[in-house]
Short mmCIF file of C-alpha atoms in Angstrom, two decimals:
data_model
loop_
_atom_site.label_atom_id
_atom_site.label_comp_id
_atom_site.label_asym_id
_atom_site.label_seq_id
_atom_site.Cartn_x
_atom_site.Cartn_y
_atom_site.Cartn_z
CA MET A 118 0.00 0.00 0.00
CA ALA A 119 1.34 3.40 -0.93
CA PRO A 120 2.49 5.51 1.98
CA VAL A 121 0.25 8.35 3.13
CA PRO A 122 1.86 11.81 3.06
CA ALA A 123 2.66 13.12 6.51
CA GLY A 124 -0.10 15.33 7.89
CA ALA A 125 -2.70 14.11 5.38
CA LYS A 126 -6.04 12.89 6.66
CA ARG A 127 -6.86 9.23 6.04
CA THR A 128 -10.18 8.13 4.64
CA CYS A 129 -11.43 4.57 4.70
CA ARG A 130 -13.33 2.80 1.91
CA LEU A 131 -14.63 -0.75 1.67
CA ASP A 132 -13.68 -2.89 -1.34
CA ALA A 133 -16.98 -4.39 -2.48
CA GLY A 134 -15.31 -7.44 -3.92
CA ARG A 135 -13.20 -8.59 -0.99
CA GLY A 136 -14.52 -6.61 1.96
CA ALA A 137 -11.03 -5.28 2.56
CA ARG A 138 -10.45 -1.82 3.92
CA HIS A 139 -8.19 0.57 2.03
CA HIS A 140 -6.90 3.88 3.32
CA ALA A 141 -6.55 6.77 0.82
CA PRO A 142 -5.10 10.19 1.46
CA ALA A 143 -7.63 13.01 1.56
CA ALA A 144 -7.24 16.02 -0.71
CA GLN A 145 -4.50 18.30 0.59
CA THR A 146 -5.11 22.02 1.02
CA TYR A 147 -2.41 24.67 1.03
CA ARG A 148 -2.43 27.41 3.61
CA ARG A 149 -0.43 30.57 4.10
CA LEU A 150 2.67 29.88 6.06
CA PRO A 151 2.81 31.41 9.54
CA LEU A 152 4.75 34.66 9.65
CA ALA A 153 7.65 32.95 11.37
CA HIS A 154 8.13 30.61 8.38
CA ARG A 155 7.79 33.13 5.58
CA PHE A 156 10.65 34.20 3.36
CA ARG A 157 12.32 37.36 4.58
CA MET A 158 14.61 39.62 2.58
CA ALA A 159 17.48 41.65 3.95
CA ARG A 160 16.22 44.60 1.90
CA THR A 161 13.02 45.19 -0.01
CA PRO A 162 13.85 46.04 -3.64
CA SER A 163 13.13 49.61 -4.65
CA LEU A 164 11.01 50.43 -7.66
CA SER A 165 14.13 51.73 -9.40
CA THR A 166 15.86 48.38 -8.84
CA LEU A 167 12.91 46.48 -10.25
CA ARG A 168 12.75 48.75 -13.29
CA GLN A 169 16.44 48.13 -14.00
CA PHE A 170 15.91 44.39 -13.58
CA ARG A 171 13.01 44.49 -16.04
CA ILE A 172 15.03 46.41 -18.63
CA LEU A 173 17.87 43.90 -18.40
CA ALA A 174 15.42 41.00 -18.67
CA GLN A 175 13.90 42.56 -21.79
CA THR A 176 17.17 43.46 -23.52
CA ALA A 177 19.33 40.53 -22.31
CA ASN A 178 22.28 42.88 -22.66
CA PHE A 179 24.00 44.76 -19.82
CA SER A 180 25.37 47.51 -22.04
CA ARG A 181 22.05 48.22 -23.72
CA ALA A 182 20.11 47.95 -20.45
CA ALA A 183 22.44 50.40 -18.71
CA GLU A 184 21.94 52.87 -21.56
CA LEU A 185 18.14 52.59 -21.37
CA ALA A 186 18.17 52.86 -17.56
CA HIS A 187 20.46 55.92 -17.70
CA VAL A 188 23.05 54.34 -15.40
CA SER A 189 26.58 53.11 -15.92
CA GLN A 190 27.14 49.45 -16.70
CA PRO A 191 29.07 48.83 -13.43
CA ALA A 192 26.20 50.45 -11.49
CA LEU A 193 23.68 48.18 -13.21
CA SER A 194 25.81 45.11 -12.53
CA ARG A 195 26.03 46.06 -8.86
CA THR A 196 22.24 46.62 -8.64
CA ILE A 197 21.54 43.16 -10.10
CA ARG A 198 24.15 41.52 -7.87
CA LEU A 199 22.65 43.08 -4.72
CA LEU A 200 19.15 42.07 -5.83
CA GLU A 201 20.29 38.47 -6.25
CA GLU A 202 21.95 38.56 -2.84
CA ASP A 203 18.80 39.92 -1.22
CA LEU A 204 16.66 37.25 -2.85
CA GLY A 205 19.18 34.49 -2.30
CA ALA A 206 18.72 33.33 -5.88
CA ARG A 207 20.45 33.70 -9.23
CA LEU A 208 18.26 35.70 -11.60
CA PHE A 209 20.41 35.58 -14.75
CA ASP A 210 22.68 33.04 -16.35
CA ARG A 211 25.63 34.94 -17.77
CA ASN A 212 28.47 34.29 -20.15
CA ARG A 213 30.57 36.58 -22.27
CA ARG A 214 28.07 36.75 -25.08
CA HIS A 215 24.69 36.00 -23.57
CA VAL A 216 22.44 36.89 -20.61
CA SER A 217 19.28 34.86 -19.96
CA LEU A 218 16.75 34.60 -17.17
CA THR A 219 16.77 31.71 -14.77
CA GLN A 220 13.51 30.22 -13.53
CA ALA A 221 13.72 32.51 -10.49
CA GLY A 222 14.31 35.43 -12.84
CA GLU A 223 11.24 34.56 -14.90
CA ASP A 224 9.14 34.37 -11.73
CA LEU A 225 10.43 37.76 -10.58
CA LEU A 226 9.84 39.30 -14.01
CA ARG A 227 6.16 38.33 -13.94
CA LEU A 228 5.81 39.86 -10.47
CA THR A 229 7.76 42.95 -11.50
CA GLN A 230 5.62 43.54 -14.58
CA ARG A 231 2.49 43.49 -12.44
CA LEU A 232 3.92 45.71 -9.69
CA ILE A 233 5.22 48.36 -12.09
CA ALA A 234 1.97 48.38 -14.09
CA ASP A 235 -0.08 48.82 -10.90
CA PHE A 236 2.25 51.55 -9.66
CA ASP A 237 2.20 53.45 -12.96
CA ASP A 238 -1.59 53.15 -13.27
CA ALA A 239 -2.12 54.37 -9.70
CA PHE A 240 0.09 57.43 -10.16
CA ASP A 241 -1.41 58.17 -13.55
CA LEU A 242 -4.84 58.31 -11.91
CA LEU A 243 -3.41 60.43 -9.09
CA GLY A 244 -1.88 62.79 -11.62
CA GLN A 245 -5.22 63.18 -13.38
CA THR A 246 -6.87 63.94 -10.03
CA LEU A 247 -4.19 66.47 -9.04
CA SER A 248 -4.56 68.22 -12.40
CA GLY A 249 -8.35 68.33 -12.10
CA GLN A 250 -8.96 65.99 -15.04
CA ARG A 251 -10.63 63.45 -12.77
CA GLY A 252 -12.46 63.69 -9.46
CA ARG A 253 -15.80 64.37 -7.85
CA ILE A 254 -17.54 67.63 -6.98
CA ALA A 255 -20.64 68.09 -4.86
CA LEU A 256 -22.20 71.45 -5.72
CA GLY A 257 -24.95 73.07 -3.65
CA VAL A 258 -27.13 75.64 -5.40
CA LEU A 259 -30.21 77.75 -4.90
CA PRO A 260 -33.20 76.33 -6.81
CA SER A 261 -33.45 79.53 -8.85
CA TYR A 262 -29.83 79.17 -10.00
CA ALA A 263 -30.35 75.48 -10.76
CA VAL A 264 -33.01 76.25 -13.38
CA GLY A 265 -31.31 79.45 -14.57
CA ASP A 266 -27.59 79.65 -15.28
CA LEU A 267 -26.48 76.25 -13.98
CA PRO A 268 -27.28 74.11 -17.07
CA ALA A 269 -25.04 76.29 -19.28
CA VAL A 270 -22.29 76.27 -16.63
CA LEU A 271 -22.34 72.48 -16.35
CA SER A 272 -22.30 72.13 -20.13
CA ARG A 273 -19.11 74.22 -20.37
CA PHE A 274 -17.53 72.37 -17.46
CA ARG A 275 -18.39 68.95 -18.89
CA GLU A 276 -16.90 69.90 -22.24
CA ALA A 277 -13.59 70.91 -20.63
CA TRP A 278 -13.36 68.20 -17.93
CA PRO A 279 -15.41 65.14 -18.97
CA GLY A 280 -13.68 62.93 -16.39
CA VAL A 281 -15.08 64.81 -13.37
CA ASP A 282 -18.33 63.65 -11.79
CA VAL A 283 -20.60 66.46 -10.54
CA THR A 284 -23.40 66.02 -8.02
CA VAL A 285 -25.87 68.91 -7.70
CA ARG A 286 -27.84 69.50 -4.50
CA GLU A 287 -30.58 72.10 -4.48
CA GLY A 288 -31.68 73.75 -1.27
CA LEU A 289 -32.34 76.92 0.67
CA ALA A 290 -29.39 78.92 1.94
CA GLY A 291 -29.50 77.63 5.52
CA THR A 292 -29.56 74.00 4.42
CA ILE A 293 -26.75 74.41 1.91
CA TYR A 294 -24.48 76.25 4.35
CA GLN A 295 -25.01 73.48 6.89
CA GLN A 296 -23.97 70.94 4.26
CA LEU A 297 -20.85 73.00 3.60
CA ARG A 298 -20.01 72.91 7.31
CA GLU A 299 -20.47 69.15 7.37
CA ARG A 300 -18.32 68.83 4.22
CA LEU A 301 -21.12 67.11 2.35
CA ILE A 302 -20.62 69.54 -0.53
CA ASP A 303 -17.52 71.30 -1.89
CA LEU A 304 -18.92 74.53 -3.31
CA ALA A 305 -22.18 76.43 -3.11
CA VAL A 306 -23.82 79.04 -5.32
CA MET A 307 -25.68 81.00 -2.69
CA THR A 308 -26.55 84.29 -1.11
CA PRO A 309 -23.88 85.58 1.32
CA PRO A 310 -23.53 83.79 4.67
CA ASP A 311 -24.47 85.48 7.91
CA ASP A 312 -22.01 88.13 9.12
CA ALA A 313 -21.04 85.88 12.00
CA ALA A 314 -20.17 82.99 9.69
CA GLU A 315 -16.46 83.73 9.31
CA ASP A 316 -15.70 80.12 8.42
CA PHE A 317 -16.83 80.68 4.82
CA THR A 318 -15.15 82.34 1.87
CA PHE A 319 -17.65 84.10 -0.41
CA LEU A 320 -16.99 85.38 -3.94
CA PRO A 321 -19.83 87.60 -5.27
CA LEU A 322 -20.87 86.79 -8.84
CA PHE A 323 -23.85 89.00 -9.70
CA THR A 324 -26.77 90.92 -8.22
CA ASP A 325 -30.32 89.66 -8.55
CA PRO A 326 -32.82 92.58 -8.60
CA CYS A 327 -36.15 92.24 -6.81
CA ALA A 328 -39.46 92.78 -8.58
CA LEU A 329 -43.10 93.14 -7.65
CA VAL A 330 -45.03 90.23 -9.15
CA CYS A 331 -48.74 90.55 -9.84
CA ARG A 332 -51.49 89.12 -11.99
CA ALA A 333 -51.39 90.44 -15.56
CA GLY A 334 -53.59 93.51 -15.93
CA HIS A 335 -53.83 94.05 -12.16
CA ALA A 336 -50.65 96.01 -11.46
CA PRO A 337 -50.82 98.85 -8.90
CA ALA A 338 -50.90 102.36 -10.35
CA ASP A 339 -47.34 103.06 -9.18
CA PRO A 340 -45.69 99.70 -8.39
CA GLY A 341 -43.33 99.95 -5.43
CA TRP A 342 -42.76 98.68 -1.91
CA HIS A 343 -45.61 100.91 -0.70
CA SER A 344 -47.98 98.80 -2.85
CA PHE A 345 -47.77 96.02 -0.27
CA ALA A 346 -49.47 98.23 2.34
CA ASP A 347 -52.82 97.87 0.57
CA ALA A 348 -52.66 94.58 -1.39
CA PRO A 349 -52.72 91.01 -0.01
CA PHE A 350 -49.13 89.78 0.35
CA ILE A 351 -48.08 86.25 -0.66
CA ALA A 352 -44.68 85.50 0.87
CA MET A 353 -41.96 82.91 0.53
CA ALA A 354 -41.19 80.69 3.53
CA PRO A 355 -39.46 82.41 6.49
CA THR A 356 -36.35 80.21 6.07
CA SER A 357 -35.74 81.34 2.48
CA SER A 358 -33.22 84.01 1.49
CA VAL A 359 -36.00 85.75 -0.47
CA ARG A 360 -38.08 86.18 2.68
CA GLN A 361 -35.14 87.64 4.57
CA ILE A 362 -34.61 90.19 1.78
CA THR A 363 -38.27 91.23 1.57
CA ASP A 364 -38.63 91.49 5.35
CA ALA A 365 -35.59 93.78 5.47
CA ALA A 366 -36.95 95.90 2.59
CA PHE A 367 -40.32 96.28 4.31
CA ALA A 368 -38.56 97.37 7.51
CA ARG A 369 -36.61 100.05 5.60
CA ALA A 370 -39.88 101.29 4.08
CA GLY A 371 -41.59 101.34 7.47
CA LEU A 372 -44.01 98.59 6.47
CA ALA A 373 -45.01 95.37 8.18
CA PRO A 374 -47.36 93.52 5.81
CA ARG A 375 -48.82 90.33 7.20
CA PRO A 376 -48.54 87.47 4.69
CA LEU A 377 -51.86 86.06 3.58
CA PHE A 378 -50.08 82.91 2.39
CA GLU A 379 -46.55 81.53 2.82
CA CYS A 380 -45.13 79.25 0.12
CA SER A 381 -41.97 77.15 0.10
CA GLN A 382 -41.82 76.97 -3.71
CA PRO A 383 -41.93 79.87 -6.22
CA ALA A 384 -44.13 77.77 -8.54
CA THR A 385 -46.82 77.60 -5.86
CA LEU A 386 -46.50 81.30 -5.19
CA GLY A 387 -46.87 82.03 -8.93
CA ALA A 388 -50.04 79.94 -9.14
CA PHE A 389 -51.52 81.82 -6.18
CA ILE A 390 -50.74 85.19 -7.78
CA ALA A 391 -52.20 84.08 -11.12
CA ALA A 392 -55.39 83.09 -9.28
CA GLY A 393 -55.72 86.67 -8.01
CA LEU A 394 -54.95 85.86 -4.36
CA GLY A 395 -52.39 88.65 -3.96
CA ILE A 396 -49.00 90.07 -4.99
CA SER A 397 -45.44 89.22 -4.04
CA ALA A 398 -41.82 90.32 -4.33
CA LEU A 399 -39.31 87.96 -5.94
CA PRO A 400 -35.79 88.16 -7.38
CA LEU A 401 -35.77 88.11 -11.18
CA SER A 402 -33.80 84.83 -11.14
CA CYS A 403 -36.94 83.14 -9.77
CA ARG A 404 -38.84 83.88 -12.96
CA PRO A 405 -38.19 80.46 -14.61
CA MET A 406 -39.39 78.73 -11.44
CA VAL A 407 -42.67 80.59 -11.20
CA GLY A 408 -44.02 78.87 -14.29
CA ALA A 409 -45.83 79.96 -17.42
CA HIS A 410 -48.47 81.98 -15.61
CA ASP A 411 -49.88 85.23 -16.98
CA LEU A 412 -48.00 87.54 -14.61
CA GLU A 413 -46.36 90.95 -14.64
CA TRP A 414 -42.94 91.74 -13.15
CA HIS A 415 -42.13 95.32 -12.07
CA LEU A 416 -38.63 96.13 -10.81
CA LEU A 417 -38.54 97.63 -7.31
CA ASP A 418 -36.41 100.71 -6.72
CA ASP A 419 -34.61 99.66 -3.51
CA SER A 420 -31.12 98.50 -4.54
CA ALA A 421 -30.57 97.27 -0.99
CA ALA A 422 -33.17 94.61 -1.75
CA ASP A 423 -31.13 93.23 -4.64
CA ARG A 424 -30.00 89.73 -3.83
CA VAL A 425 -26.26 89.01 -4.16
CA ILE A 426 -25.43 85.60 -5.60
CA GLY A 427 -21.94 84.18 -5.23
CA ILE A 428 -19.75 81.13 -4.65
CA ALA A 429 -19.12 79.95 -1.10
CA HIS A 430 -16.76 77.35 0.33
CA LEU A 431 -15.20 76.57 3.69
CA SER A 432 -12.28 78.89 4.41
CA ALA A 433 -10.37 76.15 6.22
CA ARG A 434 -10.75 73.68 3.36
CA SER A 435 -8.71 74.13 0.19
CA PRO A 436 -10.82 73.35 -2.89
CA SER A 437 -9.68 70.29 -4.83
CA PRO A 438 -8.21 70.83 -8.31
CA ALA A 439 -11.55 69.79 -9.83
CA ALA A 440 -13.39 72.22 -7.54
CA GLN A 441 -10.95 75.00 -8.52
CA ASN A 442 -11.79 74.37 -12.16
CA MET A 443 -15.49 74.57 -11.31
CA LEU A 444 -14.83 77.86 -9.51
CA ARG A 445 -13.28 79.27 -12.67
CA VAL A 446 -16.22 78.21 -14.83
CA LEU A 447 -18.77 79.56 -12.34
CA SER A 448 -16.99 82.90 -12.09
CA ALA A 449 -16.51 83.23 -15.87
CA LYS A 450 -19.79 85.17 -15.94
CA GLY A 451 -17.93 87.91 -14.11
CA ALA A 452 -17.81 88.95 -10.48
CA CYS A 453 -20.03 91.83 -9.44
#
């Protein structure tokens, strides 16, 4: 009976013909060696050493390999000798006219090819990220900007940097600034932060004039802030930047109109105005959001009520290269 390899499990089977028992070795499995039994090198080869080894393996000529590696031939010979000493194996068979890989050399070449390819690919991707050609950007925007200028901005950005993924998050100013603080987004196209919010950098882009919005054919005789003293007022939600602007404008005019309705969306507000329920004050950038209602827009004469729109980001966080490219595209419209 053939001997059973040491450490192998024995299985027993019954010979149907003679009733004899035979022992057969079970299938052997190979496990990682414990750390104490693994091969250890005196020095781990550098990437430069492995590149020189690969060049020599490909050229099979020390003189030519040294030229391609931009080192002297004695330096290349020393590098290969030290690599062989570290591995404890001969990598090349040499004679005066020929250099060829040993089996150990062929094994190392396969490993080296994979390591160098992975290294080069990883740093190529890193280089693309550092140059802004690849990456991810999370952009927070006001809803009015999202349906206004943003599509054209993203089209220009996509044309220049197709390898960058852009996520757009719409929201009111308070929500977007909170997402900036939590680093959920990189940049925001917003109204200015509160005076106390010194942790943000804000670059103004343009001003957004405010207008009185009314049902077509039902405009006040002399449209202005004073018109809200006599007409029903339909307001945006208290948390919106529009509401903060209109409240401040009313205070400057000595007015305190009580909203008949409060709406969180300009489209709803526009429908209410079109139904004859009242008038409102909105920035002109909200016009696409109001919808195709039969409305009139009359500019209001208080420049202090003009909404400033700009780009905000955390002061303590440097924008990524991709985010810097987005900043340039966003600001191409011209700072105010």
